[in-house]
CSV table of N, CA and C in Angstrom, one decimal:
chain,number,residue,atom,x,y,z
A,4,MET,N,20.1,1.7,-27.8
A,4,MET,CA,19.4,1.7,-26.5
A,4,MET,C,20.2,1.5,-25.2
A,5,ASN,N,20.0,2.2,-24.2
A,5,ASN,CA,20.9,2.1,-23.1
A,5,ASN,C,20.4,0.9,-22.2
A,6,SER,N,21.4,-0.2,-21.9
A,6,SER,CA,20.9,-1.1,-21.2
A,6,SER,C,21.7,-1.1,-19.8
A,7,THR,N,22.2,-0.1,-19.4
A,7,THR,CA,22.9,-0.2,-18.0
A,7,THR,C,21.8,-0.2,-17.0
A,8,PRO,N,22.2,-1.2,-16.0
A,8,PRO,CA,21.2,-1.3,-14.9
A,8,PRO,C,21.0,-0.3,-14.0
A,9,ILE,N,19.9,-0.1,-13.5
A,9,ILE,CA,19.5,1.1,-12.7
A,9,ILE,C,20.1,0.6,-11.3
A,10,LYS,N,20.9,1.7,-10.7
A,10,LYS,CA,21.6,1.6,-9.5
A,10,LYS,C,20.5,1.9,-8.3
A,11,ASN,N,20.6,1.1,-7.3
A,11,ASN,CA,19.8,1.3,-6.1
A,11,ASN,C,20.2,2.5,-5.2
A,12,GLU,N,19.3,3.3,-4.9
A,12,GLU,CA,19.6,4.5,-4.1
A,12,GLU,C,19.2,4.2,-2.7
A,13,PRO,N,19.9,4.7,-1.7
A,13,PRO,CA,19.5,4.4,-0.2
A,13,PRO,C,18.0,4.9,0.0
A,14,GLY,N,17.9,6.1,-0.4
A,14,GLY,CA,16.5,6.8,-0.4
A,14,GLY,C,16.0,6.8,1.1
A,15,VAL,N,16.8,7.0,2.2
A,15,VAL,CA,16.4,7.0,3.6
A,15,VAL,C,15.4,7.9,3.8
A,16,VAL,N,15.5,9.2,3.5
A,16,VAL,CA,14.5,10.2,3.8
A,16,VAL,C,13.3,9.8,3.3
A,17,LEU,N,13.1,9.5,1.8
A,17,LEU,CA,11.9,9.2,1.2
A,17,LEU,C,11.3,7.9,1.8
A,18,GLY,N,12.0,6.9,2.1
A,18,GLY,CA,11.5,5.7,2.9
A,18,GLY,C,10.9,6.2,4.3
A,19,VAL,N,11.6,6.9,5.0
A,19,VAL,CA,11.0,7.4,6.3
A,19,VAL,C,9.8,8.0,6.0
A,20,LEU,N,9.9,9.1,5.2
A,20,LEU,CA,8.7,9.7,5.0
A,20,LEU,C,7.3,9.0,4.6
A,21,LEU,N,7.6,8.0,3.8
A,21,LEU,CA,6.4,6.8,3.2
A,21,LEU,C,5.9,6.3,4.5
A,22,ILE,N,6.9,5.8,5.4
A,22,ILE,CA,6.4,4.9,6.5
A,22,ILE,C,5.7,6.1,7.4
A,23,ALA,N,6.2,7.1,7.8
A,23,ALA,CA,5.6,8.1,8.7
A,23,ALA,C,4.2,8.4,8.0
A,24,LEU,N,4.0,8.5,6.8
A,24,LEU,CA,2.7,8.6,6.1
A,24,LEU,C,1.8,7.6,6.4
A,25,LEU,N,2.2,6.3,6.4
A,25,LEU,CA,1.4,5.0,6.6
A,25,LEU,C,1.1,5.2,8.2
A,26,VAL,N,1.9,5.4,9.1
A,26,VAL,CA,1.9,5.5,10.3
A,26,VAL,C,0.9,6.7,10.9
A,27,GLY,N,1.0,7.8,10.3
A,27,GLY,CA,-0.1,8.8,10.6
A,27,GLY,C,-1.6,8.6,10.2
A,28,LEU,N,-1.6,7.7,9.0
A,28,LEU,CA,-2.9,7.4,8.4
A,28,LEU,C,-3.4,6.2,9.5
A,29,LEU,N,-2.7,5.4,10.0
A,29,LEU,CA,-3.1,4.4,10.9
A,29,LEU,C,-3.5,5.0,12.3
A,30,ILE,N,-2.6,5.9,12.8
A,30,ILE,CA,-3.1,6.6,14.0
A,30,ILE,C,-4.3,7.3,13.8
A,31,SER,N,-4.5,8.0,12.8
A,31,SER,CA,-5.9,8.6,12.5
A,31,SER,C,-7.0,7.6,12.6
A,32,VAL,N,-6.8,6.4,11.8
A,32,VAL,CA,-7.9,5.6,11.9
A,32,VAL,C,-8.2,5.0,13.3
A,33,LEU,N,-7.2,4.7,14.0
A,33,LEU,CA,-7.5,4.2,15.4
A,33,LEU,C,-8.0,5.4,16.4
A,34,ALA,N,-7.7,6.6,16.2
A,34,ALA,CA,-8.0,7.7,16.9
A,34,ALA,C,-9.4,8.1,16.7
A,35,THR,N,-10.2,7.7,15.2
A,35,THR,CA,-11.4,8.0,15.3
A,35,THR,C,-12.4,7.0,15.6
A,36,GLY,N,-11.8,6.2,16.4
A,36,GLY,CA,-12.9,4.8,16.7
A,36,GLY,C,-12.9,3.7,16.1
A,37,PHE,N,-11.9,3.2,15.5
A,37,PHE,CA,-11.8,2.0,14.8
A,37,PHE,C,-12.6,0.9,15.5
A,38,HIS,N,-13.4,0.0,14.6
A,38,HIS,CA,-14.0,-1.0,15.2
A,38,HIS,C,-14.0,-2.3,14.2
A,39,THR,N,-14.1,-3.4,15.0
A,39,THR,CA,-14.2,-4.7,14.1
A,39,THR,C,-15.5,-4.9,13.7
A,40,GLY,N,-15.7,-5.8,12.5
A,40,GLY,CA,-17.1,-6.1,12.1
A,40,GLY,C,-17.2,-5.4,10.6
A,41,PRO,N,-18.7,-5.4,10.4
A,41,PRO,CA,-19.1,-4.8,9.2
A,41,PRO,C,-18.7,-3.2,9.1
A,42,LEU,N,-18.4,-2.8,7.8
A,42,LEU,CA,-18.2,-1.3,7.6
A,42,LEU,C,-19.4,-0.5,8.0
A,43,ARG,N,-19.2,0.5,8.8
A,43,ARG,CA,-20.4,1.4,9.1
A,43,ARG,C,-20.0,2.8,8.6
A,44,PRO,N,-21.1,3.4,8.2
A,44,PRO,CA,-20.6,4.8,7.7
A,44,PRO,C,-20.2,5.7,8.9
A,45,GLY,N,-19.2,6.6,8.4
A,45,GLY,CA,-18.5,7.4,9.4
A,45,GLY,C,-17.0,7.8,8.8
A,46,ILE,N,-16.7,8.6,9.6
A,46,ILE,CA,-15.2,9.2,9.2
A,46,ILE,C,-14.0,8.1,9.3
A,47,ASN,N,-14.2,7.3,10.4
A,47,ASN,CA,-13.3,6.2,10.6
A,47,ASN,C,-13.4,5.1,9.4
A,48,THR,N,-14.2,5.0,8.7
A,48,THR,CA,-14.5,4.1,7.6
A,48,THR,C,-13.7,4.8,6.5
A,49,VAL,N,-14.1,5.9,6.3
A,49,VAL,CA,-13.4,6.8,5.0
A,49,VAL,C,-11.8,6.7,5.3
A,50,LEU,N,-11.2,7.0,6.6
A,50,LEU,CA,-10.0,7.1,6.7
A,50,LEU,C,-9.3,5.6,6.7
A,51,LEU,N,-10.1,4.6,7.1
A,51,LEU,CA,-9.6,3.2,6.8
A,51,LEU,C,-9.4,3.1,5.4
A,52,GLY,N,-10.3,3.5,4.5
A,52,GLY,CA,-10.2,3.2,3.1
A,52,GLY,C,-9.0,4.1,2.5
A,53,ILE,N,-8.8,5.3,3.1
A,53,ILE,CA,-7.5,6.1,2.6
A,53,ILE,C,-6.4,5.2,3.0
A,54,TYR,N,-6.4,4.7,4.3
A,54,TYR,CA,-5.1,4.0,4.6
A,54,TYR,C,-4.9,2.8,3.7
A,55,ILE,N,-5.9,1.9,3.4
A,55,ILE,CA,-5.7,0.8,2.7
A,55,ILE,C,-5.3,1.2,1.3
A,56,MET,N,-5.8,2.2,0.7
A,56,MET,CA,-5.5,2.7,-0.7
A,56,MET,C,-4.0,3.3,-0.7
A,57,ALA,N,-3.5,3.9,0.5
A,57,ALA,CA,-2.1,4.2,0.7
A,57,ALA,C,-1.3,3.0,0.4
A,58,TRP,N,-1.5,1.9,1.0
A,58,TRP,CA,-0.8,0.6,1.0
A,58,TRP,C,-0.8,0.1,-0.5
A,59,GLY,N,-1.9,0.3,-1.3
A,59,GLY,CA,-1.8,0.0,-2.6
A,59,GLY,C,-1.0,0.7,-3.2
A,60,ALA,N,-1.1,2.1,-3.2
A,60,ALA,CA,-0.3,3.1,-4.2
A,60,ALA,C,1.3,2.8,-3.7
A,61,MET,N,1.6,2.3,-2.3
A,61,MET,CA,2.9,2.1,-2.1
A,61,MET,C,3.5,0.8,-3.0
A,62,PHE,N,2.6,-0.3,-2.9
A,62,PHE,CA,2.8,-1.5,-3.9
A,62,PHE,C,2.9,-1.2,-5.3
A,63,LEU,N,2.2,-0.1,-5.7
A,63,LEU,CA,2.4,0.2,-7.2
A,63,LEU,C,3.5,1.0,-7.6
A,64,ALA,N,3.9,2.0,-6.6
A,64,ALA,CA,5.1,2.5,-6.8
A,64,ALA,C,6.2,1.7,-6.8
A,65,SER,N,6.2,0.8,-5.7
A,65,SER,CA,7.4,-0.1,-5.6
A,65,SER,C,7.5,-1.1,-6.7
A,66,TYR,N,6.6,-1.3,-7.6
A,66,TYR,CA,6.8,-2.1,-8.8
A,66,TYR,C,7.6,-1.3,-9.9
A,67,PHE,N,7.3,0.0,-9.9
A,67,PHE,CA,8.0,0.9,-11.0
A,67,PHE,C,9.4,1.5,-10.4
A,68,TYR,N,9.3,1.9,-9.1
A,68,TYR,CA,10.5,2.5,-8.5
A,68,TYR,C,11.2,1.9,-7.3
A,69,SER,N,11.4,0.8,-7.4
A,69,SER,CA,11.9,-0.1,-6.5
A,69,SER,C,13.4,0.2,-6.1
A,70,HIS,N,14.1,1.0,-7.1
A,70,HIS,CA,15.4,1.4,-6.9
A,70,HIS,C,15.5,2.7,-6.3
A,71,LYS,N,14.4,3.4,-5.8
A,71,LYS,CA,14.5,4.7,-5.2
A,71,LYS,C,14.7,4.8,-3.6
A,72,THR,N,14.1,3.7,-2.9
A,72,THR,CA,14.2,3.5,-1.6
A,72,THR,C,14.3,2.2,-1.1
A,73,PHE,N,14.7,2.1,0.2
A,73,PHE,CA,14.6,1.0,0.9
A,73,PHE,C,13.3,0.5,1.2
A,74,PHE,N,12.5,1.2,1.3
A,74,PHE,CA,11.1,0.8,1.4
A,74,PHE,C,10.5,0.1,0.4
A,75,PHE,N,10.6,0.5,-0.8
A,75,PHE,CA,9.9,0.0,-1.9
A,75,PHE,C,10.9,-1.4,-2.2
A,76,ARG,N,12.0,-1.3,-2.0
A,76,ARG,CA,12.7,-2.7,-2.2
A,76,ARG,C,12.1,-3.9,-1.1
A,77,ALA,N,11.9,-3.3,0.0
A,77,ALA,CA,11.4,-4.2,1.1
A,77,ALA,C,9.9,-4.8,0.5
A,78,LEU,N,9.1,-3.9,0.0
A,78,LEU,CA,7.8,-4.5,-0.6
A,78,LEU,C,7.9,-5.4,-1.5
A,79,ILE,N,8.9,-5.1,-2.6
A,79,ILE,CA,9.2,-6.3,-3.8
A,79,ILE,C,9.6,-7.2,-3.3
A,80,TRP,N,10.5,-7.1,-2.0
A,80,TRP,CA,11.0,-8.5,-1.5
A,80,TRP,C,9.9,-9.4,-0.7
A,81,VAL,N,8.9,-8.7,-0.3
A,81,VAL,CA,7.7,-9.5,0.2
A,81,VAL,C,7.1,-10.1,-1.0
A,82,CYS,N,6.8,-9.3,-2.1
A,82,CYS,CA,6.3,-10.1,-3.2
A,82,CYS,C,7.2,-11.0,-4.0
A,83,GLU,N,8.3,-11.2,-3.8
A,83,GLU,CA,9.2,-12.1,-4.5
A,83,GLU,C,9.4,-13.2,-3.6
A,84,ASN,N,9.2,-13.1,-2.2
A,84,ASN,CA,9.7,-14.2,-1.3
A,84,ASN,C,8.3,-14.6,-0.5
A,85,TRP,N,7.5,-13.7,-0.2
A,85,TRP,CA,6.4,-14.4,0.6
A,85,TRP,C,4.9,-14.6,-0.1
A,86,SER,N,5.0,-14.3,-1.3
A,86,SER,CA,4.0,-14.4,-2.1
A,86,SER,C,3.8,-15.8,-2.9
A,87,HIS,N,2.7,-16.1,-3.2
A,87,HIS,CA,2.3,-17.4,-4.1
A,87,HIS,C,1.3,-17.0,-5.1
A,88,PRO,N,1.6,-16.9,-6.4
A,88,PRO,CA,3.1,-17.3,-7.0
A,88,PRO,C,4.0,-16.0,-6.7
A,89,LYS,N,5.3,-16.4,-6.7
A,89,LYS,CA,6.3,-15.3,-6.3
A,89,LYS,C,6.8,-14.5,-7.7
A,90,GLY,N,7.1,-13.4,-7.4
A,90,GLY,CA,7.4,-12.3,-8.6
A,90,GLY,C,7.0,-10.9,-8.2
A,91,ARG,N,7.6,-10.0,-9.0
A,91,ARG,CA,7.4,-8.5,-9.0
A,91,ARG,C,5.9,-8.3,-9.3
A,92,ARG,N,5.5,-9.0,-10.3
A,92,ARG,CA,4.1,-8.7,-10.6
A,92,ARG,C,2.9,-8.7,-9.8
A,93,MET,N,3.4,-9.4,-8.5
A,93,MET,CA,2.5,-9.5,-7.3
A,93,MET,C,2.2,-7.9,-6.7
A,94,ALA,N,3.1,-7.3,-6.8
A,94,ALA,CA,3.1,-5.8,-6.5
A,94,ALA,C,1.8,-5.2,-7.1
A,95,LEU,N,1.5,-5.5,-8.5
A,95,LEU,CA,0.5,-4.8,-8.9
A,95,LEU,C,-0.8,-5.7,-8.6
A,96,PHE,N,-0.8,-6.8,-8.3
A,96,PHE,CA,-2.0,-7.4,-7.8
A,96,PHE,C,-2.3,-6.9,-6.2
A,97,TYR,N,-1.3,-6.8,-5.7
A,97,TYR,CA,-1.6,-6.1,-4.2
A,97,TYR,C,-2.1,-4.9,-4.3
A,98,ALA,N,-1.7,-4.2,-5.2
A,98,ALA,CA,-2.1,-2.6,-5.3
A,98,ALA,C,-3.4,-2.6,-5.7
A,99,ALA,N,-3.8,-3.6,-6.8
A,99,ALA,CA,-5.3,-3.7,-7.3
A,99,ALA,C,-6.2,-3.7,-6.2
A,100,ILE,N,-5.8,-4.8,-5.4
A,100,ILE,CA,-6.6,-5.4,-4.3
A,100,ILE,C,-6.9,-4.4,-3.3
A,101,ALA,N,-5.7,-3.7,-2.9
A,101,ALA,CA,-5.7,-2.6,-2.0
A,101,ALA,C,-6.7,-1.3,-2.3
A,102,ILE,N,-6.5,-1.1,-3.7
A,102,ILE,CA,-7.3,0.1,-4.1
A,102,ILE,C,-8.7,-0.3,-4.3
A,103,LEU,N,-9.0,-1.5,-4.7
A,103,LEU,CA,-10.6,-1.7,-4.7
A,103,LEU,C,-11.0,-1.9,-3.4
A,104,PHE,N,-10.4,-2.6,-2.4
A,104,PHE,CA,-11.1,-2.6,-1.0
A,104,PHE,C,-11.1,-1.0,-0.4
A,105,GLY,N,-10.1,-0.3,-0.6
A,105,GLY,CA,-10.1,1.1,-0.2
A,105,GLY,C,-11.3,1.8,-0.7
A,106,CYS,N,-11.5,1.7,-1.9
A,106,CYS,CA,-12.6,2.4,-2.7
A,106,CYS,C,-13.9,1.9,-2.2
A,107,VAL,N,-14.0,0.5,-1.8
A,107,VAL,CA,-15.3,0.0,-1.2
A,107,VAL,C,-15.4,0.8,0.4
A,108,SER,N,-14.3,0.7,0.8
A,108,SER,CA,-14.3,1.2,2.4
A,108,SER,C,-14.8,2.6,2.2
A,109,ILE,N,-14.1,3.5,1.5
A,109,ILE,CA,-14.6,4.9,1.5
A,109,ILE,C,-16.2,5.1,1.1
A,110,LEU,N,-16.6,4.3,-0.1
A,110,LEU,CA,-18.0,4.3,-0.4
A,110,LEU,C,-19.0,3.8,0.7
A,111,SER,N,-18.4,2.8,1.5
A,111,SER,CA,-19.1,2.6,2.8
A,111,SER,C,-19.3,3.8,3.8
A,112,GLY,N,-18.1,4.3,4.0
A,112,GLY,CA,-18.2,5.3,5.3
A,112,GLY,C,-18.9,6.5,4.6
A,113,PHE,N,-19.1,6.7,3.4
A,113,PHE,CA,-20.0,8.0,3.1
A,113,PHE,C,-21.5,7.3,3.0
A,114,GLY,N,-21.8,6.1,3.0
A,114,GLY,CA,-23.1,5.4,3.2
A,114,GLY,C,-23.7,5.2,1.8
A,115,ILE,N,-22.7,5.1,0.6
A,115,ILE,CA,-23.1,4.9,-0.6
A,115,ILE,C,-23.4,3.2,-0.9
A,116,VAL,N,-22.4,2.5,-0.3
A,116,VAL,CA,-22.5,1.0,-0.4
A,116,VAL,C,-22.7,0.4,0.9
A,117,GLY,N,-23.3,-0.7,0.8
A,117,GLY,CA,-23.5,-1.5,2.1
A,117,GLY,C,-24.4,-0.8,3.2
A,118,ALA,N,-25.5,-0.1,2.7
A,118,ALA,CA,-26.1,0.5,3.9
A,118,ALA,C,-26.8,-0.5,4.6
A,119,ALA,N,-26.7,-0.3,6.0
A,119,ALA,CA,-27.3,-1.3,6.8
A,119,ALA,C,-28.7,-1.4,6.9
A,120,ALA,N,-29.5,-2.4,6.7
A,120,ALA,CA,-30.9,-2.8,6.7
A,120,ALA,C,-31.5,-2.7,8.1
């Protein structure tokens, strides 16, 4: 079995593309009329869910591929330094929470969950 450590790659292009994806999704959420309060059916709520799920996917990818880009290493750093409990596995927890909340937001955006009475 090969036990050589994985060498960190700079991954500048990948990191910038991932950040641009998140910024693009955030701008699309804000451009479609983001509002605070309860989730209402509409395209802005669906886009918000996609944005939240994208963050979940980033945390999930950072757990497995933190050696690929500076952005994933930064997310792992957050998990290891700003979380309680501290550790890499918090990336899996954050991914699960973001994907769950993103799904609820998308379902609310389509009017399937949380229909206003």
